[in-house]
Tab-separated table of C-alpha atoms (C1' of nucleotides) in Angstrom:
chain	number	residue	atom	x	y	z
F	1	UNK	CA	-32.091	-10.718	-18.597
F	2	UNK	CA	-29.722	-8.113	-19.775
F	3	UNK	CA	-26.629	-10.227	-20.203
F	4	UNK	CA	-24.085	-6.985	-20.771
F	5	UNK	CA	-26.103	-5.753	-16.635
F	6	UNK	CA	-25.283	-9.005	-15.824
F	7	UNK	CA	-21.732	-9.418	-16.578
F	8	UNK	CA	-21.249	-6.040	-14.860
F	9	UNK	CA	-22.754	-7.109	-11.958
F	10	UNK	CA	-20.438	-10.359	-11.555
F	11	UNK	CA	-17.414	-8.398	-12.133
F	12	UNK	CA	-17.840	-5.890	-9.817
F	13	UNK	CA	-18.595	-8.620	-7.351
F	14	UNK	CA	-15.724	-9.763	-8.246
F	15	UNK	CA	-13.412	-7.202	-8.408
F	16	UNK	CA	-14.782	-5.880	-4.349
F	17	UNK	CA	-14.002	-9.417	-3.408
F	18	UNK	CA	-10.587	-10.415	-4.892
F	19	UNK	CA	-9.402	-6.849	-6.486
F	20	UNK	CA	-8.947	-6.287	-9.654
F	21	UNK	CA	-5.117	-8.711	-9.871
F	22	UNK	CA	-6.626	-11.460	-8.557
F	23	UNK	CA	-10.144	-11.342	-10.736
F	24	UNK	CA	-9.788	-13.221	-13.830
F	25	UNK	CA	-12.184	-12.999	-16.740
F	26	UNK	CA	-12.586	-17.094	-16.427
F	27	UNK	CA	-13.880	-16.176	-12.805
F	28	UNK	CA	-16.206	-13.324	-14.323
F	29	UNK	CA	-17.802	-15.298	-16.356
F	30	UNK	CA	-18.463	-17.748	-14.560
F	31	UNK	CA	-20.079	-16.168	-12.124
F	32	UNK	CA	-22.067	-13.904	-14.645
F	33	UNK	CA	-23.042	-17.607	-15.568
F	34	UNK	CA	-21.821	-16.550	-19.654
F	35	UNK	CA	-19.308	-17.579	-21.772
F	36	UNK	CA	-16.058	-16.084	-21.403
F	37	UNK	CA	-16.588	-14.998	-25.423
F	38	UNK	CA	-19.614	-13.038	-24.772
F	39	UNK	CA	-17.441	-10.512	-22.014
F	40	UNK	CA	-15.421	-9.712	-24.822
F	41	UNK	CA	-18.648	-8.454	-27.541
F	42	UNK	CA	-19.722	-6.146	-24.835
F	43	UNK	CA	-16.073	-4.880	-23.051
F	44	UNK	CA	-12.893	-4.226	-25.136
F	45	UNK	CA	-11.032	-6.046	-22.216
F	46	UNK	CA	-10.716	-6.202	-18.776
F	47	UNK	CA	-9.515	-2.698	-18.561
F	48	UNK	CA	-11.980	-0.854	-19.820
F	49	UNK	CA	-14.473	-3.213	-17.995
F	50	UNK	CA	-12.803	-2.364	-14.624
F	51	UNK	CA	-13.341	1.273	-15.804
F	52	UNK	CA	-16.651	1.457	-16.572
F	53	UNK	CA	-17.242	-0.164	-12.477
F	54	UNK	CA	-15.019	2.856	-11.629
F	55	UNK	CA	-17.423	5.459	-13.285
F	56	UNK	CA	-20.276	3.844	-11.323
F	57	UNK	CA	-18.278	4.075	-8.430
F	58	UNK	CA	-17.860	7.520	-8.691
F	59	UNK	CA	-21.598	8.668	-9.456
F	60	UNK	CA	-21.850	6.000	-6.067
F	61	UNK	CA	-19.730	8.511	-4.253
F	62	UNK	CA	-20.976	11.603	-5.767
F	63	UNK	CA	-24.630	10.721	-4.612
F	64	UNK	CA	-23.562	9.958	-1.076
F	65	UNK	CA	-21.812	12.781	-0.858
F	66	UNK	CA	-24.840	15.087	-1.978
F	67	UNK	CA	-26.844	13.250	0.827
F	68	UNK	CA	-24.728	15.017	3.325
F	69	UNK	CA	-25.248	18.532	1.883
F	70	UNK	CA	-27.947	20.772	3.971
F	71	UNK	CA	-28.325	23.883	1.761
F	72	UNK	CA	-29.385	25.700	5.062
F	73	UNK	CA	-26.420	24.325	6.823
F	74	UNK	CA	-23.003	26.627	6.562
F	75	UNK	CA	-20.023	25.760	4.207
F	76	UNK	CA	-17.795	24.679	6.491
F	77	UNK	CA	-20.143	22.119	8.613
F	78	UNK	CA	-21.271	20.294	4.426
F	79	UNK	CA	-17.582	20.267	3.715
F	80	UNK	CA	-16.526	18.549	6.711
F	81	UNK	CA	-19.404	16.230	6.243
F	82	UNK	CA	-19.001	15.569	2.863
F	83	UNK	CA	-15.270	14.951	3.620
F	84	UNK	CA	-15.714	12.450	6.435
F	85	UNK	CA	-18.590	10.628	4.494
F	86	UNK	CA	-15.784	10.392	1.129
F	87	UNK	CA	-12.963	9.072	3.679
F	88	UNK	CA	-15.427	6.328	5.316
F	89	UNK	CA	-16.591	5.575	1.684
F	90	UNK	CA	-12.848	4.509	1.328
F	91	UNK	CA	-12.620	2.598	4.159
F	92	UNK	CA	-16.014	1.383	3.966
F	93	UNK	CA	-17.389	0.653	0.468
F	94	UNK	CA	-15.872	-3.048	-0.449
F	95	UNK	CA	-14.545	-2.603	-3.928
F	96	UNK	CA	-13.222	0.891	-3.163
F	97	UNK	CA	-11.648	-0.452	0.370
F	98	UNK	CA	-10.003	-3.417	-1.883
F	99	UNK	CA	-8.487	-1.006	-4.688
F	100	UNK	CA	-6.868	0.977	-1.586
F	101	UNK	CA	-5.363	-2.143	-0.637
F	102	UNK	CA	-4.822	-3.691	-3.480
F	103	UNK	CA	-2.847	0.093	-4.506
F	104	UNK	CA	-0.888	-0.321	-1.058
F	105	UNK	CA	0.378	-3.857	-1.106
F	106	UNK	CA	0.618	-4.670	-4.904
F	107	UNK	CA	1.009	-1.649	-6.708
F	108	UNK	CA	-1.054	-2.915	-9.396
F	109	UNK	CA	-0.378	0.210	-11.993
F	110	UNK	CA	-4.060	-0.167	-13.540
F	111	UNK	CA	-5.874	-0.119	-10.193
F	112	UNK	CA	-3.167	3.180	-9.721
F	113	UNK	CA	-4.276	4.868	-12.308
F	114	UNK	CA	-8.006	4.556	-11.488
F	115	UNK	CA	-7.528	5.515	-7.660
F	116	UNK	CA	-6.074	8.797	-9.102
F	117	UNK	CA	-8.677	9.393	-11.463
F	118	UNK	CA	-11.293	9.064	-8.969
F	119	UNK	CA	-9.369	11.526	-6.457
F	120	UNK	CA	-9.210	13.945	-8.967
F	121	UNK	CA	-13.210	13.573	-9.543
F	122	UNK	CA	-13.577	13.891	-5.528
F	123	UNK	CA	-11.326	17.461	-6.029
F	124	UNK	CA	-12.947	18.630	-8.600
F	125	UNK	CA	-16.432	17.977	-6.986
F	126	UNK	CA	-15.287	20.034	-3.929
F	127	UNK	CA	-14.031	22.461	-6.368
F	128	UNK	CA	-17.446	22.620	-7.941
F	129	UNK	CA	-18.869	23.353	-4.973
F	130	UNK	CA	-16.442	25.991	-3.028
F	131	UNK	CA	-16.992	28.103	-6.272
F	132	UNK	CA	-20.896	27.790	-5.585
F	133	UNK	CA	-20.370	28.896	-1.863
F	134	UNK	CA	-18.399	31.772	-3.215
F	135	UNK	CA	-20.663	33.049	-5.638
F	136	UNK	CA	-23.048	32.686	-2.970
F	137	UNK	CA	-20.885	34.879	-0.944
F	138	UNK	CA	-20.740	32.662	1.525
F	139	UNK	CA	-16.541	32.117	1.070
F	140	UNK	CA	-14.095	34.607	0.019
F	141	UNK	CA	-13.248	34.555	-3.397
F	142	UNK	CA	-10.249	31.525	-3.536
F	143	UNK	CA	-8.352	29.163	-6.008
F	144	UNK	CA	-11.350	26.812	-5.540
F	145	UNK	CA	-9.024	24.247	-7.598
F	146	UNK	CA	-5.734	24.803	-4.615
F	147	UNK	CA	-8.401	24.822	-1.644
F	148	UNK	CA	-10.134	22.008	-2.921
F	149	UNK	CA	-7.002	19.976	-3.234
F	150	UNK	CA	-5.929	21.232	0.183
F	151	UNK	CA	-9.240	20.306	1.813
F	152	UNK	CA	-9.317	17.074	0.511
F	153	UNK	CA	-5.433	15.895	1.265
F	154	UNK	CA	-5.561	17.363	4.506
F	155	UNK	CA	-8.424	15.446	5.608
F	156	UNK	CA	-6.682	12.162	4.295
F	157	UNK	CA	-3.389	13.154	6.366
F	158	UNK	CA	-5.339	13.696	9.424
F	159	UNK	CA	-7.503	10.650	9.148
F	160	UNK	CA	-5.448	7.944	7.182
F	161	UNK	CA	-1.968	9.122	8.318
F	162	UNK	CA	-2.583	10.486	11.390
F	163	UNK	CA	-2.264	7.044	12.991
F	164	UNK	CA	0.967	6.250	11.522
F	165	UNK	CA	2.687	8.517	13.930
F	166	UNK	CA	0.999	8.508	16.973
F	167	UNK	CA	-1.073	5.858	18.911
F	168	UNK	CA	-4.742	7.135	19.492
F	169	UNK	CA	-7.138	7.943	16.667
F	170	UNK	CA	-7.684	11.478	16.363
F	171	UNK	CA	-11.684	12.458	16.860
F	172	UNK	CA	-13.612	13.568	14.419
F	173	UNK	CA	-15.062	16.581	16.495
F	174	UNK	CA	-10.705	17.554	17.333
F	175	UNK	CA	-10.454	17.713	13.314
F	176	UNK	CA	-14.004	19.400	12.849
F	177	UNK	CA	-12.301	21.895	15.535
F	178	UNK	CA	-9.218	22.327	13.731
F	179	UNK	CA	-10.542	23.409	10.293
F	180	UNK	CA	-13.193	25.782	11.916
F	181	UNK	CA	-9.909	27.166	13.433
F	182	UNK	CA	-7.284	27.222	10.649
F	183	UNK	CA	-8.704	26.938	7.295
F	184	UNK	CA	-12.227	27.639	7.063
F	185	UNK	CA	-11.361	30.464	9.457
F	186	UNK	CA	-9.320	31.882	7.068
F	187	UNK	CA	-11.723	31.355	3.976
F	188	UNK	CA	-14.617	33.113	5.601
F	189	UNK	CA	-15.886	36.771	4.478
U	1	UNK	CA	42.233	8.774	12.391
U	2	UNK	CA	39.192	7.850	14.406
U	3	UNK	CA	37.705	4.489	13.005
U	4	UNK	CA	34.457	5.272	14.487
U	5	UNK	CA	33.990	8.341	12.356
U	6	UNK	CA	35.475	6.376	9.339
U	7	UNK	CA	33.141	3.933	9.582
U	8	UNK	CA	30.242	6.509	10.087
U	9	UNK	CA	31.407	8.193	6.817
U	10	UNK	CA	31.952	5.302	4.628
U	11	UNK	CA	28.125	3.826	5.991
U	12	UNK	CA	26.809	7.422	5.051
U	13	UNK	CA	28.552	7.716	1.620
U	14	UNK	CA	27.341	3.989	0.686
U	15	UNK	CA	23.567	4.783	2.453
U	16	UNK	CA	23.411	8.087	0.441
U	17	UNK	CA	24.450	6.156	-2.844
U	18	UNK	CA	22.774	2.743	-3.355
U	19	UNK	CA	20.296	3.275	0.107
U	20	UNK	CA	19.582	1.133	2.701
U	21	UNK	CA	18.932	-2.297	1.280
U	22	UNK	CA	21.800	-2.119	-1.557
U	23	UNK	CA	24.389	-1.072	1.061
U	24	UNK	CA	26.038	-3.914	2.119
U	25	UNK	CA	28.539	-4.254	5.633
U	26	UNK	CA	30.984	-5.713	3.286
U	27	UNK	CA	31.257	-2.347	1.431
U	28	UNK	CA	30.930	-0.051	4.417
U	29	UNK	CA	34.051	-2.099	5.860
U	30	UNK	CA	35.975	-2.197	2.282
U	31	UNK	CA	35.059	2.385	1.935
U	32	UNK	CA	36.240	2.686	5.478
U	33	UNK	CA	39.436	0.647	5.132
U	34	UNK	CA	38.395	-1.277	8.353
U	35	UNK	CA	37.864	-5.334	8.780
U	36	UNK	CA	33.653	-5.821	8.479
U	37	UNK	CA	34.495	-7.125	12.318
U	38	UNK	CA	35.559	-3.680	13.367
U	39	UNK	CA	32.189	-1.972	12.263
U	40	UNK	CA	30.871	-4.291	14.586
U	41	UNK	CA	32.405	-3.083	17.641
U	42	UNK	CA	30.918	0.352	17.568
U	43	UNK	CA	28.287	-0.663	16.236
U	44	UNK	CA	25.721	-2.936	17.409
U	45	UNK	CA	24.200	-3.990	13.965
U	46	UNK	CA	23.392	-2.659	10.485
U	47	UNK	CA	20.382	-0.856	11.929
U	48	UNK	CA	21.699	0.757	15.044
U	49	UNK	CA	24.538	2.290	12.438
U	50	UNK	CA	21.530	3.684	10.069
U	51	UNK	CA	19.839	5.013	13.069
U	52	UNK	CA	23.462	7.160	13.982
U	53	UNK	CA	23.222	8.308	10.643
U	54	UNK	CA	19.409	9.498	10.366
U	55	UNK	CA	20.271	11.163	13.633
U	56	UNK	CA	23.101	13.375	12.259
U	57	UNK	CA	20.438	14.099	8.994
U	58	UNK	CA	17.732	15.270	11.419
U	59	UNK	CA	19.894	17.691	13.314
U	60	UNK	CA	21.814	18.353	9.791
U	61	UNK	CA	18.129	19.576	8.664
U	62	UNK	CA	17.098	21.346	11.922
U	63	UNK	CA	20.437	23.041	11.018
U	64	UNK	CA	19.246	24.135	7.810
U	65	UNK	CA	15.343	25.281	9.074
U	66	UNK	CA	16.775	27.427	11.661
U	67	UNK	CA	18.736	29.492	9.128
U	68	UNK	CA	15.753	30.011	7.639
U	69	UNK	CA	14.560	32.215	10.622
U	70	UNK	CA	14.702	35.397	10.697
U	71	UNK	CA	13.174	36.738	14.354
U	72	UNK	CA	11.724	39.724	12.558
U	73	UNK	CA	9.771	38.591	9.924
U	74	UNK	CA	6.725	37.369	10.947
U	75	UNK	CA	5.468	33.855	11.770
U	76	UNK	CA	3.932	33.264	8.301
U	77	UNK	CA	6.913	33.646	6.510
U	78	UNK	CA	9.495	31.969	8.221
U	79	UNK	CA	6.940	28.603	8.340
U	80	UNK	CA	6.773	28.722	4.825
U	81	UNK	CA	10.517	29.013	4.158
U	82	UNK	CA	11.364	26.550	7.020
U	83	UNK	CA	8.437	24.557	5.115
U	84	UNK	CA	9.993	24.890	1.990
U	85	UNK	CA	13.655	23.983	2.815
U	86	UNK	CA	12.322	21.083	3.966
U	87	UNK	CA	10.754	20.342	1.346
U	88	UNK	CA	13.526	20.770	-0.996
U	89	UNK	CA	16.126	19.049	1.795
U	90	UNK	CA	13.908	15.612	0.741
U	91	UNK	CA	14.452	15.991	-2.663
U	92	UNK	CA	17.968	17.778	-2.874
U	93	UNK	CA	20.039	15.859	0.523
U	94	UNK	CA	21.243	12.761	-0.829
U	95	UNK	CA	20.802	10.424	1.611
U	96	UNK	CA	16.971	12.076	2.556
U	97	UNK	CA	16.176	11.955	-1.029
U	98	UNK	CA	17.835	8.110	-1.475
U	99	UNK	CA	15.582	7.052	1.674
U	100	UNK	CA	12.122	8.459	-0.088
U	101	UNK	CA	12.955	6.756	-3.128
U	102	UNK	CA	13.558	3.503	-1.575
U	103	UNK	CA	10.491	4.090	0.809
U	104	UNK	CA	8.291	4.532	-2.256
U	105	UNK	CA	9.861	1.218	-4.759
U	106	UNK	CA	11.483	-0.823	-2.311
U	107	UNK	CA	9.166	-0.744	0.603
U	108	UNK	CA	12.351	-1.831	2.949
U	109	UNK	CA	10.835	-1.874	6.830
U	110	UNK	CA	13.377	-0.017	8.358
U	111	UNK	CA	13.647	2.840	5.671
U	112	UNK	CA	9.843	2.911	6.296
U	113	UNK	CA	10.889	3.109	10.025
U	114	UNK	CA	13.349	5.641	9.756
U	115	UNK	CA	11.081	7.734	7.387
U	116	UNK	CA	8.407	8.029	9.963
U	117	UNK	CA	10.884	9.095	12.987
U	118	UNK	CA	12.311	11.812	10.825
U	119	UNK	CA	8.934	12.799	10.147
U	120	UNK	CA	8.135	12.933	13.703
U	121	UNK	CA	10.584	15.197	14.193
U	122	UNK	CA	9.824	17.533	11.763
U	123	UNK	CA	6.205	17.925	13.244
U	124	UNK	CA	7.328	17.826	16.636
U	125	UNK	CA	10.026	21.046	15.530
U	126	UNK	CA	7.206	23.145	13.756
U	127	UNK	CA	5.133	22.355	16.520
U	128	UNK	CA	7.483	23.770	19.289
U	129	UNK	CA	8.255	26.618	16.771
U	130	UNK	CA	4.143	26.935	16.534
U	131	UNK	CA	3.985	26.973	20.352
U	132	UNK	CA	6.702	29.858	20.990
U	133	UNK	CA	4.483	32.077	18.209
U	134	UNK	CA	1.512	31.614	20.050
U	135	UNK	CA	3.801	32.941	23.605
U	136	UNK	CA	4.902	35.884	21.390
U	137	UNK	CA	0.944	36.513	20.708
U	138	UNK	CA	2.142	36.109	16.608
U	139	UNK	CA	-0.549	33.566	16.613
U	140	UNK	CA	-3.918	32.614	18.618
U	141	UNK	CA	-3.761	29.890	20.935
U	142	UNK	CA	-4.128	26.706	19.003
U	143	UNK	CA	-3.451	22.829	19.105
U	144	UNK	CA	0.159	23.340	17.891
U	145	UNK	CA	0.742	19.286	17.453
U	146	UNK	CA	-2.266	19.049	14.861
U	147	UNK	CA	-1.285	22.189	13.405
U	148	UNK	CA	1.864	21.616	12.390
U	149	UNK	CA	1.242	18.062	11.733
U	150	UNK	CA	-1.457	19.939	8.651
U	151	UNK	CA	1.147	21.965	7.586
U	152	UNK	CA	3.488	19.502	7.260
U	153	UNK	CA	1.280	17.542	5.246
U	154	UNK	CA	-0.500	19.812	3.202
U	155	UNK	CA	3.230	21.400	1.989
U	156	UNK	CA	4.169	17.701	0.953
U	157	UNK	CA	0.725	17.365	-0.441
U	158	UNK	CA	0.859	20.511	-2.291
U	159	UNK	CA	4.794	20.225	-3.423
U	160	UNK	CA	5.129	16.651	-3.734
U	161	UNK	CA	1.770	15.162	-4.472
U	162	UNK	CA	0.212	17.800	-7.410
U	163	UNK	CA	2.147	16.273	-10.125
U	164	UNK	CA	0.665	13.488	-9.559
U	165	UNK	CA	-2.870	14.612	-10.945
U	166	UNK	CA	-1.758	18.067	-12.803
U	167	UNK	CA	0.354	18.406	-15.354
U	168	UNK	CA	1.993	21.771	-14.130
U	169	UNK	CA	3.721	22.261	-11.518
U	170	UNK	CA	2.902	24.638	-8.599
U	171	UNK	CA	4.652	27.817	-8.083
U	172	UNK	CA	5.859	28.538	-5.056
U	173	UNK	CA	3.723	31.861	-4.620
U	174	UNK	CA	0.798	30.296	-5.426
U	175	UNK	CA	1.668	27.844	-2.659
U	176	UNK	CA	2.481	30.633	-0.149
U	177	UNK	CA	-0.656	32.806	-1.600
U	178	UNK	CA	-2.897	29.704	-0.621
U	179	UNK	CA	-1.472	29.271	2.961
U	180	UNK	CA	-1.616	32.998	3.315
U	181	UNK	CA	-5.151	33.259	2.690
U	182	UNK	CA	-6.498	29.820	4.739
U	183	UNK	CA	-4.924	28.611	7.059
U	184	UNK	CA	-2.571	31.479	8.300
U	185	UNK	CA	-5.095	33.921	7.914
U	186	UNK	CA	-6.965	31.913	10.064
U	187	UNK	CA	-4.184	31.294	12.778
U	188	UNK	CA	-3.635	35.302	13.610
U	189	UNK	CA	-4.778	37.068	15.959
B	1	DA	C1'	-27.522	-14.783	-39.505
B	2	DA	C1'	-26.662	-12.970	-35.153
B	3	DA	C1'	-25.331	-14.086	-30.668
B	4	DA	C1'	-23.002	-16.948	-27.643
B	5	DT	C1'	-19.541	-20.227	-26.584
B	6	DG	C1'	-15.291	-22.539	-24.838
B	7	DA	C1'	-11.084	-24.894	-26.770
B	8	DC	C1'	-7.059	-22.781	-27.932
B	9	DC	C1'	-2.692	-19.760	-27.940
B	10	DA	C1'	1.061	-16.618	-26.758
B	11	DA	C1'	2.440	-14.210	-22.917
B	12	DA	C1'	2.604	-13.549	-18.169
B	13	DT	C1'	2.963	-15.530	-13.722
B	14	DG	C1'	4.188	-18.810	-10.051
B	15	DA	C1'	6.460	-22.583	-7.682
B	16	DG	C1'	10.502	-24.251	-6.171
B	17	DA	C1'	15.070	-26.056	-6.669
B	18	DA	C1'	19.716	-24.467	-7.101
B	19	DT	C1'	22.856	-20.861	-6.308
B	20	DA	C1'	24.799	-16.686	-4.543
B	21	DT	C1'	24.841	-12.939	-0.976
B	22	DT	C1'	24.340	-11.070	3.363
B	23	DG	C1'	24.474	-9.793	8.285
B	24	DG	C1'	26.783	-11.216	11.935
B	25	DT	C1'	30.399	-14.180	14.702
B	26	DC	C1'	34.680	-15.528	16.599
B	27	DA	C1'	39.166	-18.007	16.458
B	28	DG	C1'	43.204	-16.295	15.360
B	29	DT	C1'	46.652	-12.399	14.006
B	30	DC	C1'	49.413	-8.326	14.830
X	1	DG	C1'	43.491	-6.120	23.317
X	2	DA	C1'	42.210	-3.958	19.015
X	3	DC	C1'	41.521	-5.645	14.690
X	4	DT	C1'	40.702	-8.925	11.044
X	5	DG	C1'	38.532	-11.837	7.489
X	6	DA	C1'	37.306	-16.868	6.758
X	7	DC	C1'	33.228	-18.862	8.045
X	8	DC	C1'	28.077	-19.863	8.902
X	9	DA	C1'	23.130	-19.810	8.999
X	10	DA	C1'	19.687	-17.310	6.948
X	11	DT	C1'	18.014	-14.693	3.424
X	12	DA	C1'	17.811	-13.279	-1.298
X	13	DT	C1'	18.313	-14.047	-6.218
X	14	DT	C1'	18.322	-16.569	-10.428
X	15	DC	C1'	16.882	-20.100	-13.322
X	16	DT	C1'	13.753	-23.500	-14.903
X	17	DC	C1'	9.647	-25.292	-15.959
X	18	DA	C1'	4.634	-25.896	-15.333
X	19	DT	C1'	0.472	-23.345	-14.764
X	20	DT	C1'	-2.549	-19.654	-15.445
X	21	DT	C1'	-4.218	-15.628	-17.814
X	22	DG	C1'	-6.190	-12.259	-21.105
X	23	DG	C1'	-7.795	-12.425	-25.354
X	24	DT	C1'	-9.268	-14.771	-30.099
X	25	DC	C1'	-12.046	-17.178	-33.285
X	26	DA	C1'	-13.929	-21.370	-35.518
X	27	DT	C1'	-17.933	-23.652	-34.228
X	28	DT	C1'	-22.484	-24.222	-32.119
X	29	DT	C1'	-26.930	-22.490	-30.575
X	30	DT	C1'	-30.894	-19.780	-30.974
DNA sequence: AAAATGACCAAATGAGAATATTGGTCAGTC
DNA sequence: GACTGACCAATATTCTCATTTGGTCATTTT
């Protein structure tokens, strides 16, 4: 069997389980049932290892996300599904879950780092597609880049932060309603 | 001289300088020229003494939003300057700015605490502001608590949060440009 | 000879004892 | 009776030393 698949395999295991602190290279291999040795002739080190589970992550996402898009459907009802689907991918999807975590209560800079790349990925996706919607004439013309960003922090505040203030979850229909109202309202032809 | 008001000053000077965690009673008492017993008979404990203070810096800041009203210019305009001192109150008032920096490396509790109560009342300003708007017919009826709980959070988003994935930062027009054409334009009548 | 291995190493981390500081009290001073 | 600062338990910090970790490379396996 493909030994580099393998090794993949056992470290993202690994890294959805215990993070990507607490994963050593000992436990890797081990569990890719390889000699620590042989990580190192297919990865640089654990880094870029860690990163190349990221990347899959992200296509992960990326399909998931495209699941949710109805081309019939209007703008506004894919983005808000496409949002809420990315924000219960974080909560949901073990190794992404645990680098949220990990980011929260140990700061571990690496894991950092890669939870920012991937946002920006999930921005520039939206991006992507607002400027589709607007050449489609379905959206005003916009800084896709600014709404994008907008879209996608706002619907983190209201869902991740949200709680943090006050005592009842908000539901998902109140922040469907919201958008319709406020931005989407606004972004409309 | 009034030893309450000493003490107050000397706890705000110290708070302001090394934050929460770093000041100790011992210094408050040795700034404020007062035994460390005194401090303790106006004030219950180290906490209750922070709280005093984070009350004077949310009315010190309502202070500063309101003279960023002008009754004659409309709605849009006066949230995004009352937005925007705000904003730069976090990052320009000493003790605010102190607090945010030891929320984000230090991780004390009761900074966290206080953080979240001065956000609170933020929202819970812009929402009332949001609310008197909507009486004047400036704006369409709306959820005013969700409202201005988005704005508040996509202006830190936008101001504070950019940098962290862009290398520039944002201007404030293109800021103002972007509220102006989503969510505002969405909010009028 | 090419691929795989695991004993090995410097560097980082962790446990935990020893020490110093801190918030808070209260017997005594002024 | 307002005020003080030596005092105390509890927490925090520093220091030490043993363990663990990422990464290497001489040796073994295929």
């Amino acid at each position: 069997m493909d030994r580099r698949q393998e090794i993949l395999e056992a470290a993202s295991k690994s890294f959805s389980l215990f993070g990507y602190k607490a994963t050593t290279m000992d436990q890797v291999a081990k569990i890719a049932n390889v000699g620590k040795g042989t990580i190192y002739t297919f990865f640089e080190n654990k880094e870029i290892l860690f990163q190349e589970i990221v990347v899959k992550l992200i296509l992960e996402m990326k399909l998931a996300a495209e699941q949710e898009i109805e081309t019939s459907r209007p703008f506004q009802e894919n983005a808000h599904n496409v949002l809420m689907k990315i924000l219960q991918f974080r909560e949901v999807h073990q190794l992404y879950a645990k680098l949220v975590e990990e980011e929260k209560e140990l700061r571990t800079p690496t894991v950092q780092t890669m939870l920012i790349r991937i946002e920006k990925e999930i921005v520039s996706y939206i991006s992507e597609k607002i400027n589709i919607a607007v050449d489609k004439k379905e959206l005003c013309p916009c800084d896709s880049e600014l709404v994008a960003f907008l879209l996608f922090k706002s619907y983190i505040g209201l869902v991740a932060d949200w709680g943090e203030t006050h005592d009842s979850e908000l539901s998902e229909e109140r922040i469907a309603a919201l958008f319709r109202d406020t931005i989407f309202k606004g972004l409309l032809p």
